[in-house]
Amino acid sequence: EEQPVGIDTALALLKQHVDNSGFNNGSRRFFAFIPSGGLYPSALADFAAAVTNRYAGVQFSAPGVTRLECELLRWLADTMGYPDSAAGDLTSGGSIAALSAIVAARQAFDIKSKDVDHTVVYITALTHHTFLKAMRIAGLAECPVRTVPIDSAYRMDVNALERSITTDVESGLVPWMIVATAGTTDIGSIDPLEAIADVAQRHGLWMHVDAAYGGGFALCAEGKTRLHGIEHSASLILDPHKGLFLPWGSGVVLVRNGETLYEAYSQPRGSYMQDLQTETLGQDRSASDRSPELTRPFRGLRLWLPLKVMGLAPF
């Protein structure tokens, strides 16, 4: 319909045809998939971000937004045990976070199209399916992918991983990336991160950890113990819209050597942005210099406001 119907009618249509359809994944009786959160401060934060409508992609246009998000990322990096050299981005979720981690790893190893067919990736049968999708988007679909066996606890078999790497080296291939999982979607199992990190270090591989599901548990003592070794990874992702109960659209990528992320994404901007080329305040680098997005929403507020209003303990 092209004619106005008024706000009451529009909201009634929304309730009947949109809100009442599909899953109510915020229900206390919803056990089918990972539930989402319904934090009231996050809803207020999204409202405030939309109303103020700050341009969050470039630091010059919204230095306060950039500062807030950089401080959030620094806190998350500290929580995961990453050094001061780390950098990251607030993404729409694990899919885009994984893509950015892959792009950073590709940059770090200077992988060109001629290298793809002999550059090997190691996963398991429980690696999230969006990782291979991200590989394809990044132009790396032809990379040989080894599915490493899992043990009786549904974790990557480190001995089998070592054998696979050795075999590939002897065959003239180049082992590149190990994808470990900290909280598989199917089982909740956590790969032996410390042992995998040791293998990655000895063989010179990039270790990526998919902690989209389990990363939030680093906030508690038992979770941090179970995630021991994640601090040695080269990159990781986590989803605050899972473990921290934020609304959908809340993902994080962290890269241990942050300059790799900047090198992967930074490039000269258009002439209309010439005055924004070199802008920076301390470590507050523009979000567009560490992600594929130039235009992006102010995502950080939906995490910052609940932390400020309620403190860390409830999480």
mmCIF file with all atom_site columns, C-alpha atoms in Angstrom, residues 23-170:
data_model
loop_
_atom_site.group_PDB
_atom_site.id
_atom_site.type_symbol
_atom_site.label_atom_id
_atom_site.label_alt_id
_atom_site.label_comp_id
_atom_site.label_asym_id
_atom_site.label_entity_id
_atom_site.label_seq_id
_atom_site.pdbx_PDB_ins_code
_atom_site.Cartn_x
_atom_site.Cartn_y
_atom_site.Cartn_z
_atom_site.occupancy
_atom_site.B_iso_or_equiv
_atom_site.pdbx_formal_charge
_atom_site.auth_seq_id
_atom_site.auth_comp_id
_atom_site.auth_asym_id
_atom_site.auth_atom_id
_atom_site.pdbx_PDB_model_num
ATOM 1   C CA . PHE A 1 23  ? 11.081 -18.819 16.274 1.00 0.00 ? 23  PHE A CA 1
ATOM 2   C CA . ASN A 1 24  ? 10.899 -16.974 19.558 1.00 0.00 ? 24  ASN A CA 1
ATOM 3   C CA . ASN A 1 25  ? 14.550 -17.634 20.227 1.00 0.00 ? 25  ASN A CA 1
ATOM 4   C CA . GLY A 1 26  ? 14.559 -15.362 23.249 1.00 0.00 ? 26  GLY A CA 1
ATOM 5   C CA . SER A 1 27  ? 12.095 -17.608 25.064 1.00 0.00 ? 27  SER A CA 1
ATOM 6   C CA . ARG A 1 28  ? 13.221 -19.478 28.177 1.00 0.00 ? 28  ARG A CA 1
ATOM 7   C CA . ARG A 1 29  ? 11.836 -22.646 26.551 1.00 0.00 ? 29  ARG A CA 1
ATOM 8   C CA . PHE A 1 30  ? 13.860 -22.256 23.359 1.00 0.00 ? 30  PHE A CA 1
ATOM 9   C CA . PHE A 1 31  ? 16.474 -25.035 23.255 1.00 0.00 ? 31  PHE A CA 1
ATOM 10  C CA . ALA A 1 32  ? 16.742 -25.812 19.534 1.00 0.00 ? 32  ALA A CA 1
ATOM 11  C CA . PHE A 1 33  ? 19.635 -23.472 18.746 1.00 0.00 ? 33  PHE A CA 1
ATOM 12  C CA . ILE A 1 34  ? 21.930 -21.026 20.508 1.00 0.00 ? 34  ILE A CA 1
ATOM 13  C CA . PRO A 1 35  ? 19.550 -18.472 22.073 1.00 0.00 ? 35  PRO A CA 1
ATOM 14  C CA . SER A 1 36  ? 19.807 -14.748 21.586 1.00 0.00 ? 36  SER A CA 1
ATOM 15  C CA . GLY A 1 37  ? 19.666 -12.123 24.271 1.00 0.00 ? 37  GLY A CA 1
ATOM 16  C CA . GLY A 1 38  ? 17.137 -9.443  24.997 1.00 0.00 ? 38  GLY A CA 1
ATOM 17  C CA . LEU A 1 39  ? 19.106 -6.916  27.018 1.00 0.00 ? 39  LEU A CA 1
ATOM 18  C CA . TYR A 1 40  ? 17.092 -3.739  27.479 1.00 0.00 ? 40  TYR A CA 1
ATOM 19  C CA . PRO A 1 41  ? 20.203 -1.484  27.622 1.00 0.00 ? 41  PRO A CA 1
ATOM 20  C CA . SER A 1 42  ? 21.322 -2.927  24.279 1.00 0.00 ? 42  SER A CA 1
ATOM 21  C CA . ALA A 1 43  ? 17.963 -2.035  22.736 1.00 0.00 ? 43  ALA A CA 1
ATOM 22  C CA . LEU A 1 44  ? 18.310 1.496   24.096 1.00 0.00 ? 44  LEU A CA 1
ATOM 23  C CA . ALA A 1 45  ? 21.846 1.628   22.731 1.00 0.00 ? 45  ALA A CA 1
ATOM 24  C CA . ASP A 1 46  ? 20.690 0.632   19.252 1.00 0.00 ? 46  ASP A CA 1
ATOM 25  C CA . PHE A 1 47  ? 17.960 3.276   19.438 1.00 0.00 ? 47  PHE A CA 1
ATOM 26  C CA . ALA A 1 48  ? 20.459 5.953   20.501 1.00 0.00 ? 48  ALA A CA 1
ATOM 27  C CA . ALA A 1 49  ? 22.933 4.912   17.819 1.00 0.00 ? 49  ALA A CA 1
ATOM 28  C CA . ALA A 1 50  ? 20.239 5.089   15.140 1.00 0.00 ? 50  ALA A CA 1
ATOM 29  C CA . VAL A 1 51  ? 18.880 8.447   16.310 1.00 0.00 ? 51  VAL A CA 1
ATOM 30  C CA . THR A 1 52  ? 22.281 10.143  16.598 1.00 0.00 ? 52  THR A CA 1
ATOM 31  C CA . ASN A 1 53  ? 23.364 8.322   13.415 1.00 0.00 ? 53  ASN A CA 1
ATOM 32  C CA . ARG A 1 54  ? 27.089 8.930   13.769 1.00 0.00 ? 54  ARG A CA 1
ATOM 33  C CA . TYR A 1 55  ? 29.191 7.894   10.781 1.00 0.00 ? 55  TYR A CA 1
ATOM 34  C CA . ALA A 1 56  ? 31.241 5.177   12.441 1.00 0.00 ? 56  ALA A CA 1
ATOM 35  C CA . GLY A 1 57  ? 33.462 4.164   9.538  1.00 0.00 ? 57  GLY A CA 1
ATOM 36  C CA . VAL A 1 58  ? 35.975 7.013   9.714  1.00 0.00 ? 58  VAL A CA 1
ATOM 37  C CA . GLN A 1 59  ? 37.621 8.325   12.855 1.00 0.00 ? 59  GLN A CA 1
ATOM 38  C CA . PHE A 1 60  ? 37.674 11.952  11.696 1.00 0.00 ? 60  PHE A CA 1
ATOM 39  C CA . SER A 1 61  ? 33.881 12.091  11.430 1.00 0.00 ? 61  SER A CA 1
ATOM 40  C CA . ALA A 1 62  ? 33.163 10.493  14.813 1.00 0.00 ? 62  ALA A CA 1
ATOM 41  C CA . PRO A 1 63  ? 36.238 10.391  17.062 1.00 0.00 ? 63  PRO A CA 1
ATOM 42  C CA . GLY A 1 64  ? 34.158 9.598   20.150 1.00 0.00 ? 64  GLY A CA 1
ATOM 43  C CA . VAL A 1 65  ? 32.586 6.593   18.446 1.00 0.00 ? 65  VAL A CA 1
ATOM 44  C CA . THR A 1 66  ? 35.980 5.356   17.296 1.00 0.00 ? 66  THR A CA 1
ATOM 45  C CA . ARG A 1 67  ? 37.478 5.828   20.764 1.00 0.00 ? 67  ARG A CA 1
ATOM 46  C CA . LEU A 1 68  ? 34.644 3.901   22.434 1.00 0.00 ? 68  LEU A CA 1
ATOM 47  C CA . GLU A 1 69  ? 34.886 0.999   19.994 1.00 0.00 ? 69  GLU A CA 1
ATOM 48  C CA . CYS A 1 70  ? 38.681 0.861   20.177 1.00 0.00 ? 70  CYS A CA 1
ATOM 49  C CA . GLU A 1 71  ? 38.507 0.730   23.973 1.00 0.00 ? 71  GLU A CA 1
ATOM 50  C CA . LEU A 1 72  ? 35.978 -2.105  23.776 1.00 0.00 ? 72  LEU A CA 1
ATOM 51  C CA . LEU A 1 73  ? 38.254 -4.011  21.410 1.00 0.00 ? 73  LEU A CA 1
ATOM 52  C CA . ARG A 1 74  ? 41.233 -3.400  23.704 1.00 0.00 ? 74  ARG A CA 1
ATOM 53  C CA . TRP A 1 75  ? 39.249 -4.786  26.650 1.00 0.00 ? 75  TRP A CA 1
ATOM 54  C CA . LEU A 1 76  ? 38.192 -7.836  24.649 1.00 0.00 ? 76  LEU A CA 1
ATOM 55  C CA . ALA A 1 77  ? 41.782 -8.408  23.515 1.00 0.00 ? 77  ALA A CA 1
ATOM 56  C CA . ASP A 1 78  ? 42.985 -8.206  27.131 1.00 0.00 ? 78  ASP A CA 1
ATOM 57  C CA . THR A 1 79  ? 40.257 -10.633 28.178 1.00 0.00 ? 79  THR A CA 1
ATOM 58  C CA . MET A 1 80  ? 41.419 -13.152 25.581 1.00 0.00 ? 80  MET A CA 1
ATOM 59  C CA . GLY A 1 81  ? 45.077 -12.736 26.578 1.00 0.00 ? 81  GLY A CA 1
ATOM 60  C CA . TYR A 1 82  ? 46.227 -10.893 23.467 1.00 0.00 ? 82  TYR A CA 1
ATOM 61  C CA . PRO A 1 83  ? 49.150 -8.418  23.606 1.00 0.00 ? 83  PRO A CA 1
ATOM 62  C CA . ASP A 1 84  ? 49.000 -4.652  23.093 1.00 0.00 ? 84  ASP A CA 1
ATOM 63  C CA . SER A 1 85  ? 49.852 -5.189  19.416 1.00 0.00 ? 85  SER A CA 1
ATOM 64  C CA . ALA A 1 86  ? 46.424 -6.718  18.777 1.00 0.00 ? 86  ALA A CA 1
ATOM 65  C CA . ALA A 1 87  ? 43.698 -5.019  16.770 1.00 0.00 ? 87  ALA A CA 1
ATOM 66  C CA . GLY A 1 88  ? 40.233 -5.990  15.693 1.00 0.00 ? 88  GLY A CA 1
ATOM 67  C CA . ASP A 1 89  ? 36.816 -5.007  14.490 1.00 0.00 ? 89  ASP A CA 1
ATOM 68  C CA . LEU A 1 90  ? 33.209 -5.172  15.623 1.00 0.00 ? 90  LEU A CA 1
ATOM 69  C CA . THR A 1 91  ? 31.365 -7.082  12.924 1.00 0.00 ? 91  THR A CA 1
ATOM 70  C CA . SER A 1 92  ? 27.851 -8.239  12.111 1.00 0.00 ? 92  SER A CA 1
ATOM 71  C CA . GLY A 1 93  ? 28.680 -11.728 13.394 1.00 0.00 ? 93  GLY A CA 1
ATOM 72  C CA . GLY A 1 94  ? 31.015 -14.685 13.115 1.00 0.00 ? 94  GLY A CA 1
ATOM 73  C CA . SER A 1 95  ? 30.768 -15.016 9.338  1.00 0.00 ? 95  SER A CA 1
ATOM 74  C CA . ILE A 1 96  ? 32.256 -11.596 8.571  1.00 0.00 ? 96  ILE A CA 1
ATOM 75  C CA . ALA A 1 97  ? 34.634 -11.907 11.526 1.00 0.00 ? 97  ALA A CA 1
ATOM 76  C CA . ALA A 1 98  ? 35.985 -15.155 10.050 1.00 0.00 ? 98  ALA A CA 1
ATOM 77  C CA . LEU A 1 99  ? 36.353 -13.490 6.653  1.00 0.00 ? 99  LEU A CA 1
ATOM 78  C CA . SER A 1 100 ? 38.468 -10.720 8.170  1.00 0.00 ? 100 SER A CA 1
ATOM 79  C CA . ALA A 1 101 ? 40.641 -13.238 10.018 1.00 0.00 ? 101 ALA A CA 1
ATOM 80  C CA . ILE A 1 102 ? 41.226 -15.133 6.767  1.00 0.00 ? 102 ILE A CA 1
ATOM 81  C CA . VAL A 1 103 ? 42.067 -11.925 4.910  1.00 0.00 ? 103 VAL A CA 1
ATOM 82  C CA . ALA A 1 104 ? 44.564 -10.994 7.633  1.00 0.00 ? 104 ALA A CA 1
ATOM 83  C CA . ALA A 1 105 ? 46.158 -14.453 7.454  1.00 0.00 ? 105 ALA A CA 1
ATOM 84  C CA . ARG A 1 106 ? 46.346 -14.199 3.669  1.00 0.00 ? 106 ARG A CA 1
ATOM 85  C CA . GLN A 1 107 ? 48.071 -10.821 4.041  1.00 0.00 ? 107 GLN A CA 1
ATOM 86  C CA . ALA A 1 108 ? 50.522 -12.133 6.645  1.00 0.00 ? 108 ALA A CA 1
ATOM 87  C CA . PHE A 1 109 ? 51.652 -14.979 4.360  1.00 0.00 ? 109 PHE A CA 1
ATOM 88  C CA . ASP A 1 110 ? 51.516 -12.842 1.192  1.00 0.00 ? 110 ASP A CA 1
ATOM 89  C CA . ILE A 1 111 ? 49.381 -15.453 -0.565 1.00 0.00 ? 111 ILE A CA 1
ATOM 90  C CA . LYS A 1 112 ? 48.789 -14.703 -4.248 1.00 0.00 ? 112 LYS A CA 1
ATOM 91  C CA . SER A 1 113 ? 46.528 -16.458 -6.734 1.00 0.00 ? 113 SER A CA 1
ATOM 92  C CA . LYS A 1 114 ? 49.462 -18.563 -7.960 1.00 0.00 ? 114 LYS A CA 1
ATOM 93  C CA . ASP A 1 115 ? 49.975 -19.904 -4.425 1.00 0.00 ? 115 ASP A CA 1
ATOM 94  C CA . VAL A 1 116 ? 46.436 -20.978 -3.612 1.00 0.00 ? 116 VAL A CA 1
ATOM 95  C CA . ASP A 1 117 ? 46.428 -24.532 -4.964 1.00 0.00 ? 117 ASP A CA 1
ATOM 96  C CA . HIS A 1 118 ? 49.352 -25.618 -2.766 1.00 0.00 ? 118 HIS A CA 1
ATOM 97  C CA . THR A 1 119 ? 48.563 -23.638 0.413  1.00 0.00 ? 119 THR A CA 1
ATOM 98  C CA . VAL A 1 120 ? 46.954 -25.976 2.934  1.00 0.00 ? 120 VAL A CA 1
ATOM 99  C CA . VAL A 1 121 ? 44.283 -25.370 5.587  1.00 0.00 ? 121 VAL A CA 1
ATOM 100 C CA . TYR A 1 122 ? 43.547 -27.787 8.457  1.00 0.00 ? 122 TYR A CA 1
ATOM 101 C CA . ILE A 1 123 ? 40.044 -28.075 9.930  1.00 0.00 ? 123 ILE A CA 1
ATOM 102 C CA . THR A 1 124 ? 37.866 -30.777 11.522 1.00 0.00 ? 124 THR A CA 1
ATOM 103 C CA . ALA A 1 125 ? 34.430 -32.151 10.710 1.00 0.00 ? 125 ALA A CA 1
ATOM 104 C CA . LEU A 1 126 ? 33.060 -29.840 13.425 1.00 0.00 ? 126 LEU A CA 1
ATOM 105 C CA . THR A 1 127 ? 34.548 -26.625 12.007 1.00 0.00 ? 127 THR A CA 1
ATOM 106 C CA . HIS A 1 128 ? 31.687 -24.212 11.364 1.00 0.00 ? 128 HIS A CA 1
ATOM 107 C CA . HIS A 1 129 ? 30.482 -24.316 7.766  1.00 0.00 ? 129 HIS A CA 1
ATOM 108 C CA . THR A 1 130 ? 30.751 -20.540 7.356  1.00 0.00 ? 130 THR A CA 1
ATOM 109 C CA . PHE A 1 131 ? 34.546 -20.790 7.506  1.00 0.00 ? 131 PHE A CA 1
ATOM 110 C CA . LEU A 1 132 ? 34.737 -22.516 4.121  1.00 0.00 ? 132 LEU A CA 1
ATOM 111 C CA . LYS A 1 133 ? 32.214 -20.017 2.785  1.00 0.00 ? 133 LYS A CA 1
ATOM 112 C CA . ALA A 1 134 ? 34.517 -17.202 3.911  1.00 0.00 ? 134 ALA A CA 1
ATOM 113 C CA . MET A 1 135 ? 37.460 -18.963 2.259  1.00 0.00 ? 135 MET A CA 1
ATOM 114 C CA . ARG A 1 136 ? 35.547 -18.963 -1.015 1.00 0.00 ? 136 ARG A CA 1
ATOM 115 C CA . ILE A 1 137 ? 34.646 -15.276 -0.696 1.00 0.00 ? 137 ILE A CA 1
ATOM 116 C CA . ALA A 1 138 ? 38.312 -14.465 -0.023 1.00 0.00 ? 138 ALA A CA 1
ATOM 117 C CA . GLY A 1 139 ? 39.308 -16.169 -3.284 1.00 0.00 ? 139 GLY A CA 1
ATOM 118 C CA . LEU A 1 140 ? 40.836 -19.173 -1.533 1.00 0.00 ? 140 LEU A CA 1
ATOM 119 C CA . ALA A 1 141 ? 38.375 -21.919 -2.459 1.00 0.00 ? 141 ALA A CA 1
ATOM 120 C CA . GLU A 1 142 ? 41.108 -23.876 -4.258 1.00 0.00 ? 142 GLU A CA 1
ATOM 121 C CA . CYS A 1 143 ? 43.264 -24.205 -1.142 1.00 0.00 ? 143 CYS A CA 1
ATOM 122 C CA . PRO A 1 144 ? 43.701 -27.869 -0.186 1.00 0.00 ? 144 PRO A CA 1
ATOM 123 C CA . VAL A 1 145 ? 41.637 -28.463 2.957  1.00 0.00 ? 145 VAL A CA 1
ATOM 124 C CA . ARG A 1 146 ? 42.545 -31.298 5.320  1.00 0.00 ? 146 ARG A CA 1
ATOM 125 C CA . THR A 1 147 ? 39.829 -32.574 7.646  1.00 0.00 ? 147 THR A CA 1
ATOM 126 C CA . VAL A 1 148 ? 41.799 -33.670 10.699 1.00 0.00 ? 148 VAL A CA 1
ATOM 127 C CA . PRO A 1 149 ? 40.237 -36.558 12.676 1.00 0.00 ? 149 PRO A CA 1
ATOM 128 C CA . ILE A 1 150 ? 38.668 -35.847 16.058 1.00 0.00 ? 150 ILE A CA 1
ATOM 129 C CA . ASP A 1 151 ? 39.162 -37.815 19.259 1.00 0.00 ? 151 ASP A CA 1
ATOM 130 C CA . SER A 1 152 ? 36.565 -39.434 21.514 1.00 0.00 ? 152 SER A CA 1
ATOM 131 C CA . ALA A 1 153 ? 35.851 -36.029 23.098 1.00 0.00 ? 153 ALA A CA 1
ATOM 132 C CA . TYR A 1 154 ? 35.107 -34.498 19.668 1.00 0.00 ? 154 TYR A CA 1
ATOM 133 C CA . ARG A 1 155 ? 38.318 -32.465 19.708 1.00 0.00 ? 155 ARG A CA 1
ATOM 134 C CA . MET A 1 156 ? 40.948 -32.122 17.014 1.00 0.00 ? 156 MET A CA 1
ATOM 135 C CA . ASP A 1 157 ? 43.434 -35.003 17.208 1.00 0.00 ? 157 ASP A CA 1
ATOM 136 C CA . VAL A 1 158 ? 46.765 -33.190 17.559 1.00 0.00 ? 158 VAL A CA 1
ATOM 137 C CA . ASN A 1 159 ? 48.841 -36.239 16.612 1.00 0.00 ? 159 ASN A CA 1
ATOM 138 C CA . ALA A 1 160 ? 46.819 -36.632 13.424 1.00 0.00 ? 160 ALA A CA 1
ATOM 139 C CA . LEU A 1 161 ? 47.283 -32.916 12.742 1.00 0.00 ? 161 LEU A CA 1
ATOM 140 C CA . GLU A 1 162 ? 51.040 -33.259 13.107 1.00 0.00 ? 162 GLU A CA 1
ATOM 141 C CA . ARG A 1 163 ? 51.119 -36.233 10.751 1.00 0.00 ? 163 ARG A CA 1
ATOM 142 C CA . SER A 1 164 ? 49.031 -34.407 8.162  1.00 0.00 ? 164 SER A CA 1
ATOM 143 C CA . ILE A 1 165 ? 51.313 -31.376 8.220  1.00 0.00 ? 165 ILE A CA 1
ATOM 144 C CA . THR A 1 166 ? 54.414 -33.544 7.882  1.00 0.00 ? 166 THR A CA 1
ATOM 145 C CA . THR A 1 167 ? 52.911 -35.433 4.946  1.00 0.00 ? 167 THR A CA 1
ATOM 146 C CA . ASP A 1 168 ? 51.996 -32.201 3.168  1.00 0.00 ? 168 ASP A CA 1
ATOM 147 C CA . VAL A 1 169 ? 55.479 -30.751 3.632  1.00 0.00 ? 169 VAL A CA 1
ATOM 148 C CA . GLU A 1 170 ? 57.020 -33.930 2.227  1.00 0.00 ? 170 GLU A CA 1
#
